[in-house]
Amino acid sequence: MLGITFSQVQAGAYALVLAEENGLRRMPIIIGTPEAQSIAIFLEGLRPPRPLTHELFISFTEAVDVKLQEINIYKFEDGVFFSELIFMQNDKKIVIDSRTSDAIALAIRTQAPIYTTEQIMIDAGVILEEDVNNEIDDADLFEEKINLEEMSASELENTLQEAVSKEDYERASHIRDLIKNIKKPTE
């Protein structure tokens, strides 16, 4: 998953952008504000004082010994994605229909893989111009990494907030990981 951004197509909605694992195609999925907030809260590593709906659902599945194996985005029709959750309980496979935004929110919390078909990638996938043009070359990325690694935790926190405000979630994720490594006690 690449991240979430405001939808340029639909006012009041967000675009959740999934990235092809070994390719340049991206699949934008329009989702509502509550789902976007739930996903963003998890991606940012924030923990609300009480469980949100997706955390509650995961807690329930763990309590009854059911594991989310994967999600499958199996259909794209009239601009709507259709998904299913594939669970395993002992040796029993359980398949449940789901809104794609909820399925992805659960998948990221459990690190379950997200699959779709080649036909859906053909119909709904896009190749972003900046991916093709490689606007940021490897030297720039290496220099950015060195600069970030030289920053203090408080400087990184400020840089993280700046990246989030610019909706540069990939950079924010990298900065968040650096902050975690700084705060990790030495073994």
C-alpha positions as semicolon CSV with decimal commas, in nm:
position;residue;x (nm);y (nm);z (nm)
1;M;0,000;0,000;0,000
2;L;0,130;0,344;-0,086
3;G;-0,099;0,565;0,117
4;I;-0,410;0,777;0,137
5;T;-0,475;1,112;-0,023
6;F;-0,772;1,340;-0,087
7;S;-0,976;1,222;-0,384
8;Q;-0,939;1,445;-0,687
9;V;-1,248;1,282;-0,837
10;Q;-1,502;1,280;-0,555
11;A;-1,541;1,563;-0,303
12;G;-1,533;1,460;0,062
13;A;-1,372;1,126;-0,017
14;Y;-1,020;0,987;-0,011
15;A;-0,819;0,775;-0,249
16;L;-0,646;0,474;-0,099
17;V;-0,362;0,384;-0,334
18;L;-0,245;0,025;-0,355
19;A;0,086;-0,047;-0,528
20;E;0,160;-0,350;-0,742
21;E;0,421;-0,561;-0,563
22;N;0,669;-0,599;-0,850
23;G;0,557;-0,338;-1,095
24;L;0,468;0,023;-1,158
25;R;0,089;-0,002;-1,157
26;R;-0,113;0,164;-0,883
27;M;-0,476;0,100;-0,799
28;P;-0,662;0,397;-0,648
29;I;-0,969;0,303;-0,446
30;I;-1,214;0,575;-0,338
31;I;-1,304;0,540;0,031
32;G;-1,503;0,742;0,282
33;T;-1,369;0,963;0,559
34;P;-1,423;0,717;0,850
35;E;-1,237;0,438;0,670
36;A;-0,957;0,675;0,567
37;Q;-0,921;0,794;0,926
38;S;-0,911;0,438;1,059
39;I;-0,641;0,338;0,811
40;A;-0,440;0,659;0,862
41;I;-0,451;0,624;1,241
42;F;-0,306;0,274;1,215
43;L;-0,043;0,370;0,956
44;E;0,073;0,658;1,173
45;G;0,116;0,423;1,468
46;L;-0,138;0,608;1,680
47;R;-0,325;0,409;1,942
48;P;-0,661;0,551;2,050
49;P;-0,752;0,496;2,416
50;R;-1,044;0,269;2,318
51;P;-1,044;0,020;2,029
52;L;-1,180;0,138;1,695
53;T;-1,416;-0,092;1,504
54;H;-1,138;-0,259;1,304
55;E;-0,931;-0,326;1,617
56;L;-1,242;-0,463;1,788
57;F;-1,305;-0,699;1,497
58;I;-0,944;-0,824;1,502
59;S;-0,965;-0,877;1,880
60;F;-1,280;-1,083;1,827
61;T;-1,121;-1,302;1,558
62;E;-0,821;-1,364;1,784
63;A;-1,051;-1,453;2,077
64;V;-1,231;-1,718;1,870
65;D;-0,908;-1,844;1,710
66;V;-0,982;-1,729;1,356
67;K;-0,697;-1,589;1,144
68;L;-0,732;-1,352;0,850
69;Q;-0,529;-1,527;0,577
70;E;-0,575;-1,276;0,296
71;I;-0,810;-1,043;0,124
72;N;-0,913;-1,080;-0,235
73;I;-1,036;-0,788;-0,444
74;Y;-1,226;-1,005;-0,688
75;K;-1,448;-0,772;-0,892
76;F;-1,451;-0,417;-1,027
77;E;-1,786;-0,308;-1,165
78;D;-1,921;0,042;-1,235
79;G;-1,632;0,197;-1,041
80;V;-1,693;-0,019;-0,731
81;F;-1,448;-0,277;-0,597
82;F;-1,579;-0,599;-0,442
83;S;-1,370;-0,785;-0,186
84;E;-1,378;-1,087;0,034
85;L;-1,201;-1,172;0,356
86;I;-1,051;-1,521;0,366
87;F;-1,020;-1,655;0,720
88;M;-0,887;-1,984;0,851
89;Q;-1,010;-2,154;1,166
90;N;-0,812;-2,469;1,223
91;D;-0,836;-2,629;0,876
92;K;-1,164;-2,463;0,783
93;K;-1,166;-2,184;0,525
94;I;-1,421;-1,908;0,587
95;V;-1,498;-1,652;0,314
96;I;-1,688;-1,333;0,400
97;D;-1,794;-1,054;0,165
98;S;-1,656;-0,712;0,265
99;R;-1,630;-0,354;0,154
100;T;-1,282;-0,312;0,011
101;S;-1,194;-0,027;0,248
102;D;-1,279;-0,241;0,551
103;A;-1,093;-0,540;0,409
104;I;-0,780;-0,331;0,360
105;A;-0,812;-0,177;0,707
106;L;-0,817;-0,531;0,852
107;A;-0,538;-0,657;0,626
108;I;-0,293;-0,386;0,728
109;R;-0,362;-0,454;1,097
110;T;-0,293;-0,826;1,057
111;Q;-0,030;-0,800;0,782
112;A;-0,250;-1,020;0,564
113;P;-0,170;-1,005;0,193
114;I;-0,401;-0,821;-0,047
115;Y;-0,464;-0,986;-0,383
116;T;-0,652;-0,892;-0,697
117;T;-0,679;-1,021;-1,052
118;E;-0,478;-0,918;-1,355
119;Q;-0,803;-0,809;-1,523
120;I;-0,883;-0,570;-1,236
121;M;-0,531;-0,424;-1,260
122;I;-0,588;-0,374;-1,633
123;D;-0,930;-0,213;-1,575
124;A;-0,856;-0,004;-1,265
125;G;-0,478;0,021;-1,242
126;V;-0,281;0,324;-1,347
127;I;0,085;0,397;-1,396
128;L;0,171;0,727;-1,235
129;E;0,379;0,959;-1,450
130;E;0,633;1,021;-1,175
131;D;0,692;0,646;-1,146
132;V;0,775;0,625;-1,516
133;N;0,988;0,939;-1,519
134;N;1,159;0,860;-1,187
135;E;1,155;1,227;-1,089
136;I;1,362;1,150;-0,780
137;D;1,672;0,956;-0,878
138;D;1,863;0,714;-0,656
139;A;2,128;0,973;-0,565
140;D;1,862;1,210;-0,431
141;L;1,706;0,927;-0,228
142;F;2,044;0,832;-0,085
143;E;2,117;1,194;0,009
144;E;1,770;1,227;0,169
145;K;1,834;0,912;0,374
146;I;2,170;1,038;0,500
147;N;2,021;1,378;0,594
148;L;1,736;1,213;0,785
149;E;1,968;0,976;0,969
150;E;2,172;1,272;1,096
151;M;1,866;1,440;1,253
152;S;1,773;1,428;1,620
153;A;1,447;1,265;1,731
154;S;1,278;1,606;1,771
155;E;1,393;1,718;1,425
156;L;1,261;1,393;1,280
157;E;0,926;1,445;1,458
158;N;0,895;1,790;1,294
159;T;0,994;1,647;0,955
160;L;0,738;1,368;1,002
161;Q;0,460;1,620;1,068
162;E;0,564;1,814;0,758
163;A;0,558;1,499;0,543
164;V;0,212;1,404;0,675
165;S;0,077;1,754;0,613
166;K;0,204;1,731;0,253
167;E;0,046;1,384;0,228
168;D;0,384;1,232;0,145
169;Y;0,298;0,909;0,327
170;E;0,582;0,703;0,185
171;R;0,839;0,951;0,321
172;A;0,643;0,979;0,648
173;S;0,655;0,602;0,688
174;H;1,033;0,602;0,642
175;I;1,075;0,886;0,894
176;R;0,847;0,708;1,143
177;D;1,070;0,398;1,116
178;L;1,380;0,607;1,182
179;I;1,215;0,757;1,491
180;K;1,125;0,409;1,618
181;N;1,487;0,298;1,574
182;I;1,614;0,600;1,768
183;K;1,368;0,540;2,052
184;K;1,436;0,163;2,063
185;P;1,641;0,071;2,369
186;T;1,981;-0,075;2,292
187;E;2,004;-0,449;2,345
